[in-house]
Structure formats: C-alpha cells, structure tokens
Amino acid sequence: MLYSVKMRSAQGGAHEQGGRHISGAERMVPTESIEQVALSMIERAFHHSRGCADFINLKIEEVSEQNFVYVNQLPIDTVVTQDVPQGRKLAKETLIAAGVTEKAAQSGLDQLTNLTDSMRGAMLISAADGQRLDPFTQRGVRVSSMDIADSKHYESLLIQLGLTDVHVREAVVLASKVQSAPGVIAELCWSDDLNYTTGYVANHLGYFRFPHLKQPDSPVGGRAFFVEPDIDLEKLINYLENTPVLVVPQNFAEKEEPCKS
Ligand code: WAQ
Ligand code: MG
C-alpha cells in the first residue's frame, strides 16, 4: 500500500489567506516510510533559504495502486555553462530544438524573468506563439501525485552521476511526469531557492541541467510548460494534478559494464 505525503508551507499565514509560499514537497511511500518522510518535510519548511514557515499543511492519504501509471525517467545530462546569459542562450536553443518556436521560447524566458515573486505552480505556454494558456495567474498548475518507483535504484543512479542534492531528485521526477503528458513539448525551470542557480530544460529526449540559469540571491523561480497550442487544457491539467504516476528509474547497469557481451 502506498501513501501520498504532501507538504506546503508559507510565511504570514496560510497560502489561501495571502501567506507567502516557502516550500512544498510530495512523495508516495509505503506505510513504514511515512513518519520519516513527513518529519524531513517539516524540517525543510522550518529551515528554508526563503524563510521560516509559520504555516505548514501536511496531508497523508492512501493511494490505490491499481490507478498508477508507470512512466520512464528522463535521462539526465549537464550542460556546462559559465554564466546566466550563456545558460539562458543554451536553454533557449534546447527549447527550440525540441520544437518550441523562437518566439515562444523567448516569451517563456521573459515571462519567468519578469515574475516579481515565485508562483506556486507552473505556467502553461503555447509552444507556437508563447501565449500563456492557463487561467491560474500566480498559482499556476501544480503537478502532483508522483514519485519514483524504485528509490534505492534511483538514489544509486544519482550518486553515480554525482547528483546527491534533493532538488535534482525531485525535479527529475516532476519533469518525467510532465514530459509523459500528451501534448507537452518542453519544460523550462529554475529554482526559487535563494542560491540554487541550476535550472533545466526537459524535452522528450531528456533532462538537461544548466548550472547558471538565474543569479544567486534571487528568491524568484518558476516553471513553464510549453504545450501544443490546440491542447485540451482541462485534460492536461487533470493528468498533471491528479493522475498518480510512478517514474521508473533509468537502467544504468549497461553503462556500468559497457563491455559485457
Ligand atoms: N508543480 C508545478 N510547478 C511547481 C511545482 C509543482 N509541483 N513545484 C514548484 N513549482 C514551480 C514554482 O513556480 C516554483 O517557484 C518553481 O517551480 C521552482 O520550484 O540541479 O528547486 O521547487 O538538476 O524551487 C531544478 C534544478 C531545481 C535541479 C528546481 O524548483 C538540478 C527547484 P523549486
Ligand atoms: Mg524551492
């Protein structure tokens, strides 16, 4: 049996009463892991670079395993960049290579850059003309109901790649769910954590990390999902928010033993 464990925290009261979002996290774990996962989420809310939460919402609920959809983990690649202008230039090229138009890629970058505070979720943006398609303004679309199918295997893979930070662990799972949605072409993201400057572009080929996508000391992060312009928005949002997805980690055994015949 798996349980969904979700945490969202804010400062200055609850989100719905105007509190400022501090952090959010979600896992789907077996019964015996609930306590440890919940505790580490509460600790994160109290020790976050965006500030100390004074409101924490923790929700634990059973998820029926019959309803799970299994999707493949996107392969992870890091593109070495020197600074933010170079990082954003290469991120834009990666979006365009995935099928986003130049106009839409630039519009997505501009819309994230022009945010004055972080949204809680993601913008849905037309991959054709860059128009914002979702009606949720500052809230955005919050992707939910996902985790990795095999934590041990995934953690070994991340250690092998030298990527032990929790940001990577969570972002690859989210990005893999997002890319599995029909009609999604690419994603652009950078963190709202003050000094976490690495962002990524995801497309059907992989998860491409760029070490400099925002300036250090900025608390403003965001996500943009570039989608086909004629997409059924309601169906997409329902999949992203509600369909329970388990991400199957990439098989890395072959990489370990390339000469095995
Ligand atoms: N669904 C949709 N959008 C979200 C979600 C979600 N569940 N969680 C966060 N966002 C949006 C929201 O606008 C946040 O302000 C923004 O994304 C950034 O969120 O080294 O840490 O959780 O490979 O701060 C990426 C690079 C780190 C990791 C991303 O995002 C790496 C990160 P954060
Ligand atoms: Mg954050």
Coordinates of C-alpha atoms and ligand atoms in Angstrom, one line a residue:
M1 CA 0.0 0.0 0.0
L2 CA 1.3 3.5 -0.9
Y3 CA 0.5 6.8 0.8
S4 CA 0.7 10.2 -0.7
V5 CA 2.5 12.6 1.7
K6 CA 2.2 16.2 0.8
M7 CA 3.6 19.3 2.5
R8 CA 3.1 23.0 1.7
S9 CA 4.4 25.8 3.9
A10 CA 4.0 29.6 3.9
Q11 CA 5.0 32.6 5.9
G12 CA 2.5 35.2 7.1
G13 CA -0.3 32.7 7.4
A14 CA -1.8 30.1 5.1
H15 CA -1.5 30.4 1.3
E16 CA -5.2 30.9 1.0
Q17 CA -5.0 33.8 3.4
G18 CA -2.3 35.5 1.5
G19 CA 0.8 33.9 3.1
R20 CA 4.0 33.8 1.1
H21 CA 4.9 30.4 -0.2
I22 CA 8.0 29.0 1.4
S23 CA 8.3 25.4 0.2
G24 CA 6.3 22.4 -0.9
A25 CA 7.2 18.7 -1.3
E26 CA 5.4 15.5 -2.1
R27 CA 6.3 11.8 -2.0
M28 CA 4.4 8.5 -2.4
V29 CA 5.7 6.0 0.0
P30 CA 4.9 2.7 1.8
T31 CA 3.5 2.8 5.3
E32 CA 6.8 2.2 7.1
S33 CA 8.4 5.3 5.5
I34 CA 5.6 7.8 6.3
E35 CA 7.0 9.1 9.6
Q36 CA 10.5 9.7 8.4
V37 CA 9.3 11.4 5.1
A38 CA 6.9 13.6 7.0
L39 CA 9.5 14.6 9.5
S40 CA 12.0 15.6 6.9
M41 CA 9.4 17.7 5.1
I42 CA 8.6 19.6 8.3
E43 CA 12.3 20.2 8.9
R44 CA 12.6 21.6 5.4
A45 CA 9.8 24.0 6.0
F46 CA 11.4 25.3 9.1
H47 CA 14.9 25.6 7.7
H48 CA 14.4 27.0 4.2
S49 CA 16.5 29.6 2.4
R50 CA 13.3 31.5 1.5
G51 CA 12.4 32.0 5.2
C52 CA 11.0 30.2 8.2
A53 CA 7.4 28.9 7.7
D54 CA 4.7 29.8 10.2
F55 CA 2.1 27.7 8.4
I56 CA 2.6 24.1 7.4
N57 CA 0.0 21.9 5.8
L58 CA 0.7 18.2 5.9
K59 CA -1.6 15.8 4.1
I60 CA -1.3 12.0 4.2
E61 CA -3.7 9.8 2.2
E62 CA -3.8 6.3 0.8
V63 CA -3.5 5.9 -2.9
S64 CA -4.9 2.9 -4.6
E65 CA -2.0 1.2 -6.5
Q66 CA -4.4 0.0 -9.2
N67 CA -4.6 3.5 -10.5
F68 CA -0.9 4.1 -11.0
V69 CA 0.6 4.9 -14.4
Y70 CA 4.3 4.0 -14.9
V71 CA 6.5 6.3 -17.0
N72 CA 10.2 6.3 -17.8
Q73 CA 12.6 8.6 -16.1
L74 CA 14.2 11.1 -18.4
P75 CA 18.0 10.6 -18.8
I76 CA 20.0 13.4 -17.1
D77 CA 22.6 15.5 -18.7
T78 CA 24.5 18.5 -17.5
V79 CA 25.4 21.3 -20.0
V80 CA 28.5 23.2 -18.7
T81 CA 27.9 27.0 -18.8
Q82 CA 29.9 29.9 -17.4
D83 CA 27.2 32.4 -16.6
V84 CA 23.5 33.3 -16.8
P85 CA 23.4 34.8 -20.3
Q86 CA 25.2 31.8 -21.7
G87 CA 23.0 29.4 -19.7
R88 CA 19.8 31.1 -20.9
K89 CA 21.0 31.2 -24.5
L90 CA 21.7 27.4 -24.5
A91 CA 18.5 26.7 -22.7
K92 CA 16.6 28.6 -25.4
E93 CA 18.4 26.6 -28.1
T94 CA 17.4 23.4 -26.3
L95 CA 13.7 24.5 -26.2
I96 CA 13.9 25.4 -30.0
A97 CA 15.5 22.0 -30.8
A98 CA 12.5 20.3 -29.1
G99 CA 10.0 22.1 -31.4
V100 CA 9.2 25.3 -29.5
T101 CA 9.3 28.3 -31.8
E102 CA 11.9 31.0 -31.2
K103 CA 9.2 33.5 -30.3
A104 CA 7.6 31.1 -27.8
A105 CA 11.0 30.2 -26.2
Q106 CA 11.8 33.9 -25.8
S107 CA 8.4 34.6 -24.4
G108 CA 8.7 31.8 -21.8
L109 CA 12.1 33.0 -20.7
D110 CA 10.7 36.6 -20.5
Q111 CA 7.6 35.5 -18.5
L112 CA 9.8 33.7 -15.9
T113 CA 12.3 36.5 -15.8
N114 CA 9.6 39.2 -15.3
L115 CA 8.0 37.5 -12.2
T116 CA 8.3 39.6 -9.1
D117 CA 7.7 36.7 -6.8
S118 CA 7.6 33.0 -7.3
M119 CA 4.4 31.3 -8.4
R120 CA 3.4 28.1 -6.6
G121 CA 2.9 26.1 -9.8
A122 CA 3.8 26.3 -13.5
M123 CA 2.7 28.4 -16.5
L124 CA 1.2 26.6 -19.5
I125 CA 2.6 28.4 -22.5
S126 CA 1.8 27.8 -26.2
A127 CA 4.8 26.3 -27.9
A128 CA 3.7 28.1 -31.1
D129 CA 3.3 31.8 -30.1
G130 CA 4.3 31.9 -26.4
Q131 CA 0.9 33.0 -25.1
R132 CA 0.0 31.9 -21.5
L133 CA -2.8 29.4 -21.8
D134 CA -3.8 28.5 -18.2
P135 CA -6.1 30.8 -16.2
F136 CA -4.3 30.5 -12.9
T137 CA -2.1 33.6 -12.7
Q138 CA 0.1 33.4 -9.6
R139 CA -1.0 30.0 -8.6
G140 CA -0.1 28.2 -11.9
V141 CA -0.6 24.5 -12.4
R142 CA 0.7 22.4 -9.6
V143 CA 2.0 19.0 -10.7
S144 CA 1.2 16.4 -8.1
S145 CA 0.7 12.7 -7.4
M146 CA 4.1 11.4 -8.4
D147 CA 7.2 9.7 -7.1
I148 CA 10.0 7.3 -8.2
A149 CA 9.0 3.7 -8.5
D150 CA 12.3 2.4 -7.0
S151 CA 14.0 4.8 -4.6
K152 CA 17.1 2.7 -4.0
H153 CA 17.9 2.2 -7.7
Y154 CA 17.3 5.9 -8.3
E155 CA 19.5 7.1 -5.5
S156 CA 22.3 4.8 -6.7
L157 CA 21.9 6.3 -10.2
L158 CA 22.1 9.9 -8.8
I159 CA 25.1 9.1 -6.6
Q160 CA 26.8 7.6 -9.7
L161 CA 26.2 10.9 -11.5
G162 CA 27.4 12.9 -8.5
L163 CA 23.9 14.4 -8.1
T164 CA 23.0 14.0 -4.4
D165 CA 21.0 17.2 -3.9
V166 CA 17.3 16.8 -3.2
H167 CA 16.5 19.4 -5.8
V168 CA 17.6 17.1 -8.5
R169 CA 15.9 14.1 -7.0
E170 CA 12.5 15.9 -7.1
A171 CA 12.9 17.8 -10.3
V172 CA 13.7 14.8 -12.4
V173 CA 10.6 13.0 -11.1
L174 CA 8.4 16.0 -11.8
A175 CA 9.9 16.6 -15.3
S176 CA 9.5 13.0 -16.2
K177 CA 5.8 13.1 -15.3
V178 CA 5.3 16.4 -17.2
Q179 CA 7.0 15.0 -20.4
S180 CA 4.8 11.9 -20.3
A181 CA 1.7 14.1 -20.7
P182 CA 0.4 14.1 -24.3
G183 CA 0.8 17.5 -26.0
V184 CA 3.7 18.7 -23.8
I185 CA 6.7 19.7 -25.8
A186 CA 9.2 21.0 -23.3
E187 CA 9.7 22.5 -19.9
L188 CA 11.9 25.3 -18.6
C189 CA 12.6 25.7 -14.9
W190 CA 14.7 27.5 -12.3
S191 CA 14.5 27.2 -8.6
D192 CA 13.0 29.7 -6.1
D193 CA 15.7 28.7 -3.5
L194 CA 17.9 31.7 -3.0
N195 CA 21.3 30.3 -4.0
Y196 CA 20.2 27.4 -6.2
T197 CA 21.2 28.7 -9.6
T198 CA 21.0 25.4 -11.6
G199 CA 17.9 25.1 -13.8
Y200 CA 16.9 22.8 -16.6
V201 CA 15.1 22.2 -19.8
A202 CA 13.3 18.9 -20.3
N203 CA 12.0 17.5 -23.5
H204 CA 11.2 14.0 -24.8
L205 CA 14.9 13.3 -25.2
G206 CA 16.0 14.1 -21.6
Y207 CA 16.5 16.4 -18.7
F208 CA 19.2 19.0 -19.5
R209 CA 20.7 20.8 -16.5
F210 CA 22.3 24.3 -16.8
P211 CA 24.3 25.3 -13.8
H212 CA 23.6 29.0 -14.3
L213 CA 20.0 29.8 -15.2
K214 CA 19.4 32.5 -12.5
Q215 CA 21.5 34.9 -10.5
P216 CA 22.4 33.9 -6.9
D217 CA 20.4 35.6 -4.1
S218 CA 17.2 35.6 -6.2
P219 CA 14.2 34.2 -4.4
V220 CA 12.2 34.2 -7.7
G221 CA 11.9 30.9 -9.5
G222 CA 9.4 29.4 -11.9
R223 CA 8.4 26.8 -14.3
A224 CA 6.9 27.0 -17.8
F225 CA 5.4 24.0 -19.7
F226 CA 5.4 24.6 -23.5
V227 CA 2.4 22.8 -25.0
E228 CA 0.8 22.3 -28.4
P229 CA -1.5 25.2 -29.0
D230 CA -4.7 23.2 -29.6
I231 CA -4.3 21.0 -26.5
D232 CA -7.2 20.0 -24.3
L233 CA -6.3 22.1 -21.3
E234 CA -8.7 20.5 -18.9
K235 CA -7.5 17.0 -19.7
L236 CA -3.8 18.0 -19.4
I237 CA -4.3 19.8 -16.1
N238 CA -6.2 16.9 -14.7
Y239 CA -3.4 14.5 -15.7
L240 CA -0.7 16.7 -14.2
E241 CA -2.6 17.3 -10.9
N242 CA -4.4 14.1 -10.3
T243 CA -3.1 11.0 -12.1
P244 CA -0.8 9.0 -9.8
V245 CA 2.5 8.4 -11.7
L246 CA 5.4 6.3 -10.7
V247 CA 8.6 7.1 -12.5
V248 CA 10.7 4.1 -13.4
P249 CA 14.4 4.9 -13.0
Q250 CA 16.7 4.7 -15.9
N251 CA 18.6 1.4 -16.2
F252 CA 22.2 2.2 -15.5
A253 CA 23.6 -1.3 -15.3
E254 CA 24.6 -1.3 -19.0
K255 CA 26.5 1.9 -18.5
E256 CA 28.5 0.3 -15.7
E257 CA 29.6 -2.7 -17.8
P258 CA 29.9 -1.4 -21.4
C259 CA 31.9 -4.4 -22.5
K260 CA 29.6 -7.1 -21.2
S261 CA 28.6 -9.3 -24.1
Ligands
WAQ1 N1 4.2 21.8 -10.0 C1 4.4 22.9 -10.8 N2 5.2 23.9 -10.6 C2 6.0 23.8 -9.5 C3 5.9 22.7 -8.6 C4 5.0 21.7 -8.8 N3 4.8 20.7 -8.0 N4 6.8 22.9 -7.6 C5 7.4 24.1 -7.8 N5 6.9 24.6 -9.0 C6 7.3 25.9 -9.6 C7 7.0 27.1 -8.8 O1 6.7 28.2 -9.6 C8 8.4 27.3 -8.1 O2 8.6 28.7 -7.8 C9 9.3 26.9 -9.2 O3 8.7 25.9 -9.9 C10 10.7 26.4 -8.6 O4 10.4 25.4 -7.7 O5 20.1 20.6 -10.2 O6 14.3 23.6 -6.9 O7 11.0 23.6 -6.1 O8 19.0 19.4 -11.7 O9 12.3 25.8 -6.1 C11 15.9 22.5 -10.7 C12 17.3 22.0 -11.0 C13 15.6 22.8 -9.3 C14 17.7 20.8 -10.2 C15 14.1 23.2 -9.3 O10 12.4 24.1 -8.1 C16 19.0 20.2 -10.7 C17 13.6 23.6 -8.0 P1 11.5 24.7 -6.9
MG2 MG 12.1 25.8 -4.0

